[in-house]
Amino acid sequence: QLKLEESGGGSVQPGGSLRLSCVASGRTSDVKAYAWFRLAPGKRREGVSWISTIDDTTYYSVPVKDRFSISIDNAKNTVYLQMNGLSTEDTAIYYCSAIRSELIPGPVYDYEMDYWGPGTQVTVSS
């Protein structure tokens, strides 16, 4: 059993920054990768970024690759998503997720993931 809990969401103005955190507890040793997804109004849940627990390999979706940065502290079982240069298009509920098997290089999809956090709201507005 694995529990994921996000934090760090909130409201920011366009151009601002936020850092999301995801604390994993339980059987964390089986996790091969962590991923961040987001669900925006009127859109389907999309994969934003993921990171391997094995070799720190990372992936970023096109809309965020120049602005977001994912990192992991394995000792603390915590995954971070640093978000810079935020725009209104980034407004969404952000979810932390985990997978027990290795991810194939490239985009990540929600049906691949084994565990999910409850999400944290990020709102970008003036």
Backbone as ProteinMPNN parsed JSONL, in Angstrom:
{"seq_chain_A": "QLKLEESGGGSVQPGGSLRLSCVASGRTSDVKAYAWFRLAPGKRREGVSWISTIDDTTYYSVPVKDRFSISIDNAKNTVYLQMNGLSTEDTAIYYCSAIRSELIPGPVYDYEMDYWGPGTQVTVSS", "coords_chain_A": {"N_chain_A": [[0.84, -1.193, 0.0], [0.476, 2.236, -0.785], [0.661, 5.649, -0.011], [0.004, 8.884, -1.177], [0.54, 12.347, -0.906], [-0.129, 15.552, -1.818], [1.116, 18.939, -1.704], [1.506, 22.527, -1.495], [0.164, 23.91, -3.439], [-1.766, 26.74, -4.646], [-2.771, 30.184, -5.105], [-1.518, 32.275, -7.609], [-0.069, 35.072, -9.385], [0.102, 35.693, -12.951], [3.22, 34.76, -14.358], [4.377, 34.183, -11.987], [5.714, 31.88, -9.464], [5.595, 28.531, -8.167], [6.158, 25.825, -5.915], [5.463, 22.533, -5.874], [4.926, 19.793, -3.663], [5.217, 16.311, -3.026], [4.603, 13.87, -0.848], [5.429, 10.599, -0.189], [4.312, 7.652, 1.371], [4.42, 4.488, 3.063], [4.754, 1.504, 1.213], [7.201, 2.446, -0.279], [9.5, 1.564, -1.489], [8.993, 0.004, -3.693], [8.319, 1.668, -5.741], [8.879, 2.755, -8.977], [8.801, 5.051, -10.498], [7.743, 8.457, -10.257], [5.07, 10.634, -11.083], [3.672, 13.693, -12.269], [0.475, 14.879, -12.847], [-2.097, 16.904, -14.356], [-5.314, 18.422, -14.125], [-7.25, 20.414, -15.887], [-9.867, 22.886, -16.2], [-12.363, 21.885, -18.453], [-10.678, 20.192, -19.835], [-8.979, 17.035, -20.386], [-7.3, 14.879, -18.044], [-3.843, 15.311, -17.976], [-0.489, 14.226, -18.489], [2.241, 15.758, -16.955], [4.905, 15.725, -16.026], [7.528, 13.384, -15.243], [9.634, 11.328, -13.14], [12.287, 9.075, -12.722], [12.888, 6.768, -10.117], [15.071, 5.214, -10.109], [17.24, 6.044, -11.798], [16.987, 8.777, -12.041], [16.05, 9.745, -14.44], [14.163, 11.987, -16.419], [11.067, 13.442, -17.616], [9.287, 15.843, -19.533], [6.299, 17.433, -20.468], [5.453, 19.115, -23.533], [4.214, 21.739, -23.166], [5.287, 22.577, -20.705], [8.003, 22.17, -20.515], [10.101, 24.05, -20.618], [9.767, 25.528, -18.385], [9.067, 24.165, -16.042], [10.37, 22.041, -13.437], [11.255, 18.897, -12.31], [12.048, 17.026, -9.41], [13.564, 14.758, -7.038], [13.762, 13.541, -3.73], [14.987, 10.883, -2.533], [15.621, 9.886, 0.0], [13.869, 11.218, 1.653], [11.534, 10.457, 0.553], [10.106, 12.167, -1.142], [8.756, 14.069, -3.76], [9.232, 16.76, -5.968], [7.857, 19.54, -7.749], [8.896, 22.148, -9.389], [7.588, 25.104, -10.48], [7.801, 27.586, -12.753], [7.356, 30.839, -14.25], [4.527, 30.914, -14.548], [1.348, 30.679, -16.161], [-2.065, 31.508, -17.068], [-2.93, 29.253, -18.36], [-1.88, 27.199, -16.944], [-3.47, 26.748, -14.818], [-5.014, 24.431, -12.806], [-5.955, 21.312, -11.234], [-3.438, 19.673, -9.645], [-1.986, 16.518, -9.646], [-0.22, 14.052, -7.871], [1.385, 11.017, -8.68], [2.217, 7.487, -8.748], [4.133, 4.678, -9.92], [4.582, 1.169, -10.156], [6.114, -0.182, -11.954], [8.709, 0.25, -14.465], [8.781, 3.2, -16.462], [8.25, 3.719, -19.925], [10.396, 5.584, -21.991], [9.272, 8.84, -22.738], [5.97, 10.306, -23.187], [3.659, 10.173, -20.399], [0.8, 8.403, -19.241], [-2.429, 8.536, -17.688], [-3.663, 6.068, -17.161], [-1.593, 4.35, -16.784], [-0.579, 4.591, -14.247], [-0.269, 3.55, -10.81], [-0.874, 4.489, -8.25], [-2.424, 7.3, -6.639], [-2.486, 10.685, -5.515], [-4.625, 12.97, -3.679], [-4.699, 15.438, -4.936], [-3.848, 18.897, -5.59], [-4.789, 22.271, -5.725], [-3.93, 24.594, -8.212], [-3.996, 27.875, -9.051], [-3.813, 30.348, -11.415], [-3.981, 33.646, -11.842], [-4.739, 37.134, -12.415]], "CA_chain_A": [[0.0, 0.0, 0.0], [1.225, 3.479, -0.9], [-0.119, 6.86, 0.134], [0.605, 10.081, -1.745], [-0.105, 13.559, -0.432], [0.426, 16.75, -2.421], [1.007, 20.209, -1.013], [2.197, 23.618, -2.156], [-0.687, 24.619, -4.372], [-2.275, 28.021, -4.214], [-3.069, 31.18, -6.133], [-0.405, 33.147, -7.973], [-0.272, 35.909, -10.551], [0.874, 35.269, -14.127], [4.643, 34.994, -14.24], [4.826, 33.758, -10.676], [6.259, 30.539, -9.289], [5.155, 27.681, -7.074], [6.796, 24.527, -5.831], [4.606, 21.498, -5.337], [5.592, 18.679, -3.013], [4.46, 15.079, -2.92], [5.202, 12.974, 0.132], [4.983, 9.224, -0.323], [4.48, 6.839, 2.568], [4.032, 3.112, 2.86], [5.724, 0.692, 0.49], [7.836, 3.311, -1.271], [10.629, 0.889, -2.125], [8.546, -0.621, -4.93], [8.005, 2.689, -6.728], [9.891, 2.931, -10.018], [8.746, 6.419, -11.001], [6.674, 9.35, -9.825], [4.629, 11.502, -12.165], [2.715, 14.755, -11.998], [-0.581, 15.113, -13.814], [-2.955, 18.032, -14.032], [-6.653, 18.417, -14.683], [-7.705, 21.781, -16.06], [-11.27, 22.985, -16.598], [-12.65, 21.621, -19.846], [-9.666, 19.343, -20.435], [-8.726, 15.751, -19.778], [-6.101, 14.817, -17.234], [-2.666, 15.163, -18.805], [0.791, 14.04, -17.829], [3.071, 16.948, -16.984], [6.306, 15.382, -15.84], [7.806, 12.215, -14.419], [11.023, 11.115, -12.779], [12.613, 7.715, -12.323], [13.541, 6.6, -8.824], [16.238, 4.385, -10.333], [18.359, 6.781, -12.371], [16.629, 10.194, -12.116], [15.581, 10.129, -15.765], [12.99, 12.848, -16.329], [10.288, 13.759, -18.805], [8.424, 17.01, -19.429], [5.42, 17.673, -21.597], [5.852, 20.278, -24.313], [3.813, 23.034, -22.609], [5.944, 22.951, -19.458], [9.396, 21.719, -20.494], [11.028, 25.167, -20.432], [9.389, 26.281, -17.2], [8.913, 23.312, -14.866], [11.479, 21.162, -13.119], [10.9, 17.86, -11.351], [13.175, 16.488, -8.662], [13.17, 13.777, -6.033], [14.617, 13.275, -2.589], [14.658, 9.504, -2.204], [15.727, 9.693, 1.439], [12.663, 11.77, 2.258], [10.381, 9.969, -0.206], [9.389, 13.358, -1.543], [8.934, 14.521, -5.131], [8.936, 18.17, -6.103], [7.64, 20.113, -9.065], [9.119, 23.584, -9.394], [6.857, 25.691, -11.591], [8.163, 28.972, -12.973], [6.71, 31.475, -15.388], [3.169, 30.378, -14.628], [0.34, 31.395, -16.92], [-3.419, 31.053, -16.79], [-3.084, 27.917, -18.933], [-1.402, 26.228, -15.972], [-4.487, 26.571, -13.787], [-5.498, 23.058, -12.811], [-5.656, 20.497, -10.074], [-2.233, 18.901, -9.906], [-1.992, 15.243, -8.952], [0.97, 13.232, -7.78], [1.092, 9.615, -8.915], [3.36, 6.592, -8.672], [4.004, 3.452, -10.684], [5.423, 0.086, -9.646], [6.958, -0.647, -13.047], [9.445, 1.314, -15.125], [8.113, 3.897, -17.543], [8.901, 3.811, -21.225], [10.731, 6.98, -22.275], [8.261, 9.559, -23.474], [4.813, 10.769, -22.425], [3.054, 9.295, -19.427], [-0.653, 8.439, -19.308], [-3.018, 8.287, -16.382], [-3.995, 4.661, -16.963], [-0.382, 3.606, -16.449], [-0.175, 4.807, -12.863], [-0.835, 2.64, -9.82], [-1.307, 5.209, -7.061], [-2.742, 8.704, -6.858], [-2.793, 11.562, -4.411], [-5.923, 13.646, -3.82], [-4.563, 16.616, -5.767], [-3.727, 20.223, -5.001], [-5.241, 23.267, -6.692], [-3.07, 25.693, -8.633], [-4.771, 28.874, -9.767], [-2.996, 31.452, -11.912], [-4.855, 34.728, -12.283], [-4.319, 38.453, -11.99]], "C_chain_A": [[0.88, 1.249, 0.0], [0.265, 4.655, -0.785], [0.669, 8.042, -0.411], [-0.177, 11.297, -1.281], [0.598, 14.771, -1.012], [0.256, 17.954, -1.501], [1.722, 21.272, -1.841], [1.373, 24.368, -3.178], [-1.178, 25.924, -3.795], [-2.572, 28.914, -5.393], [-1.87, 32.085, -6.354], [-0.787, 33.978, -9.187], [0.521, 35.372, -11.737], [2.333, 35.681, -14.01], [5.223, 34.548, -12.921], [5.302, 32.321, -10.652], [5.623, 29.844, -8.097], [5.986, 26.42, -7.077], [5.854, 23.554, -5.14], [5.446, 20.389, -4.717], [4.65, 17.49, -2.964], [5.202, 14.148, -1.985], [4.581, 11.592, -0.012], [5.26, 8.462, 0.965], [3.927, 5.447, 2.317], [5.139, 2.35, 2.155], [6.349, 1.509, -0.647], [8.965, 2.629, -2.027], [10.261, 0.252, -3.457], [8.284, 0.378, -6.052], [9.163, 2.874, -7.693], [9.918, 4.351, -10.576], [7.573, 7.161, -10.373], [6.335, 10.285, -10.978], [3.647, 12.541, -11.642], [1.749, 14.863, -13.161], [-1.335, 16.37, -13.424], [-4.278, 17.916, -14.77], [-7.157, 19.848, -14.7], [-9.165, 21.792, -16.474], [-11.451, 22.769, -18.092], [-11.651, 20.732, -20.553], [-9.568, 18.006, -19.712], [-7.444, 15.804, -18.961], [-4.893, 14.515, -18.121], [-1.41, 14.991, -17.965], [1.673, 15.251, -18.021], [4.55, 16.595, -16.944], [6.418, 14.087, -15.051], [9.302, 12.075, -14.178], [11.211, 9.69, -12.296], [13.275, 7.71, -10.957], [14.838, 5.826, -8.947], [17.442, 5.199, -10.788], [18.09, 8.271, -12.573], [16.301, 10.667, -13.527], [14.286, 10.926, -15.638], [12.311, 13.015, -17.678], [9.447, 14.989, -18.513], [7.544, 17.099, -20.666], [5.817, 18.977, -22.271], [5.442, 21.605, -23.675], [4.599, 23.492, -21.391], [7.452, 22.755, -19.477], [10.414, 22.828, -20.27], [10.802, 25.911, -19.126], [9.33, 25.456, -15.919], [10.147, 22.447, -14.675], [11.056, 20.179, -12.04], [12.161, 17.342, -10.671], [12.658, 15.538, -7.595], [14.22, 13.685, -4.947], [14.238, 11.881, -2.103], [14.701, 9.239, -0.697], [14.476, 10.166, 2.16], [11.384, 11.272, 1.601], [9.479, 11.12, -0.639], [9.765, 13.756, -2.962], [8.484, 15.97, -5.218], [8.67, 18.525, -7.558], [7.765, 21.624, -8.938], [8.496, 24.164, -10.647], [7.173, 27.177, -11.664], [7.438, 29.526, -14.187], [5.288, 31.007, -15.605], [2.249, 31.295, -15.422], [-1.027, 30.847, -16.573], [-3.671, 29.653, -17.33], [-2.616, 26.823, -17.982], [-2.392, 26.0, -14.84], [-5.096, 25.178, -13.89], [-5.344, 22.464, -11.421], [-4.468, 19.624, -10.443], [-2.205, 17.669, -9.014], [-0.615, 14.596, -8.983], [0.573, 11.776, -7.97], [2.371, 8.796, -8.88], [3.069, 5.313, -9.434], [5.0, 2.424, -10.178], [6.351, -0.495, -10.71], [7.644, 0.534, -13.712], [8.645, 1.902, -16.272], [8.944, 3.858, -18.811], [9.201, 5.275, -21.507], [9.674, 7.648, -23.145], [7.102, 9.957, -22.582], [4.285, 9.713, -21.465], [1.536, 9.485, -19.476], [-1.25, 8.008, -17.987], [-3.305, 6.817, -16.121], [-2.784, 3.809, -16.603], [-0.102, 3.592, -14.948], [-0.934, 3.915, -11.895], [-1.408, 3.338, -8.598], [-1.493, 6.679, -7.373], [-2.936, 9.438, -5.545], [-4.113, 12.262, -4.662], [-5.878, 14.912, -4.67], [-4.437, 17.896, -4.963], [-4.019, 21.26, -6.073], [-4.175, 24.32, -6.938], [-3.909, 26.634, -9.48], [-3.881, 30.047, -10.13], [-3.934, 32.507, -12.484], [-4.335, 36.055, -11.754], [-5.259, 39.013, -10.949]], "O_chain_A": [[1.894, 1.31, 0.695], [-0.808, 4.656, -1.386], [1.861, 8.182, -0.138], [-1.408, 11.284, -1.262], [1.776, 15.003, -0.74], [-0.623, 17.983, -0.641], [2.456, 20.951, -2.776], [1.836, 25.365, -3.732], [-1.026, 26.187, -2.602], [-2.619, 28.462, -6.537], [-1.28, 32.597, -5.402], [-1.71, 33.633, -9.925], [1.512, 34.667, -11.547], [2.645, 36.804, -13.614], [6.442, 34.535, -12.752], [5.297, 31.63, -11.67], [5.173, 30.485, -7.147], [6.466, 25.991, -8.126], [5.497, 23.73, -3.975], [6.541, 20.086, -5.191], [3.433, 17.651, -2.87], [6.302, 13.691, -2.295], [3.361, 11.437, 0.036], [6.32, 8.615, 1.572], [3.065, 5.257, 1.459], [6.319, 2.526, 2.46], [6.059, 1.284, -1.821], [9.345, 3.083, -3.106], [11.144, -0.013, -4.273], [8.053, -0.021, -7.193], [10.295, 3.12, -7.276], [10.95, 4.802, -11.072], [6.556, 6.568, -10.013], [7.208, 10.676, -11.752], [2.895, 12.294, -10.699], [2.159, 14.931, -14.32], [-1.224, 16.845, -12.294], [-4.353, 17.388, -15.88], [-7.455, 20.424, -13.654], [-9.655, 20.815, -17.039], [-10.771, 23.398, -18.902], [-11.761, 20.532, -21.763], [-10.016, 17.865, -18.575], [-6.603, 16.678, -19.168], [-4.919, 13.578, -18.918], [-1.293, 15.543, -16.872], [1.836, 15.724, -19.145], [5.344, 17.105, -17.733], [5.52, 13.733, -14.287], [10.123, 12.628, -14.911], [10.386, 9.164, -11.549], [14.127, 8.552, -10.67], [15.625, 5.78, -8.002], [18.534, 5.064, -10.236], [18.886, 8.957, -13.213], [16.277, 11.871, -13.782], [13.414, 10.578, -14.841], [12.899, 12.764, -18.73], [8.954, 15.168, -17.4], [8.005, 16.864, -21.783], [6.443, 19.839, -21.654], [6.256, 22.528, -23.642], [4.586, 24.679, -21.067], [8.123, 23.146, -18.521], [11.505, 22.554, -19.77], [11.557, 26.825, -18.793], [9.524, 25.993, -14.828], [10.874, 22.158, -15.625], [10.56, 20.576, -10.986], [13.215, 17.237, -11.298], [11.467, 15.518, -7.287], [15.42, 13.743, -5.216], [13.279, 11.72, -1.348], [13.904, 8.454, -0.181], [14.071, 9.578, 3.164], [10.282, 11.616, 2.029], [8.255, 11.053, -0.517], [10.942, 13.779, -3.321], [7.481, 16.358, -4.619], [9.192, 17.89, -8.475], [6.859, 22.295, -8.444], [8.84, 23.761, -11.758], [6.852, 27.936, -10.749], [6.966, 28.777, -15.042], [4.891, 30.731, -16.737], [2.358, 32.519, -15.362], [-1.143, 29.843, -15.871], [-4.531, 28.937, -16.816], [-2.921, 25.649, -18.19], [-2.167, 25.141, -13.988], [-5.628, 24.797, -14.932], [-4.69, 23.037, -10.549], [-4.501, 18.917, -11.45], [-2.374, 17.757, -7.798], [0.064, 14.602, -10.009], [-0.469, 11.349, -7.473], [3.472, 9.34, -8.97], [1.916, 4.909, -9.579], [6.126, 2.763, -9.814], [7.282, -1.23, -10.381], [7.224, 1.68, -13.549], [7.919, 1.191, -16.967], [10.171, 3.95, -18.777], [8.343, 6.129, -21.284], [9.239, 7.094, -24.155], [7.228, 9.949, -21.357], [4.444, 8.513, -21.691], [1.048, 10.588, -19.722], [-0.659, 7.216, -17.252], [-3.203, 6.362, -14.982], [-2.936, 2.669, -16.165], [0.544, 2.673, -14.443], [-2.091, 3.566, -12.128], [-2.337, 2.826, -7.973], [-0.824, 7.239, -8.242], [-3.478, 8.89, -4.584], [-4.666, 12.156, -5.757], [-6.926, 15.409, -5.083], [-4.863, 17.971, -3.81], [-3.549, 21.139, -7.204], [-3.593, 24.867, -6.002], [-4.464, 26.235, -10.504], [-3.269, 30.667, -9.26], [-4.6, 32.278, -13.494], [-3.589, 36.1, -10.775], [-5.057, 40.13, -10.471]]}, "name": "protein", "num_of_chains": 1, "seq": "QLKLEESGGGSVQPGGSLRLSCVASGRTSDVKAYAWFRLAPGKRREGVSWISTIDDTTYYSVPVKDRFSISIDNAKNTVYLQMNGLSTEDTAIYYCSAIRSELIPGPVYDYEMDYWGPGTQVTVSS"}
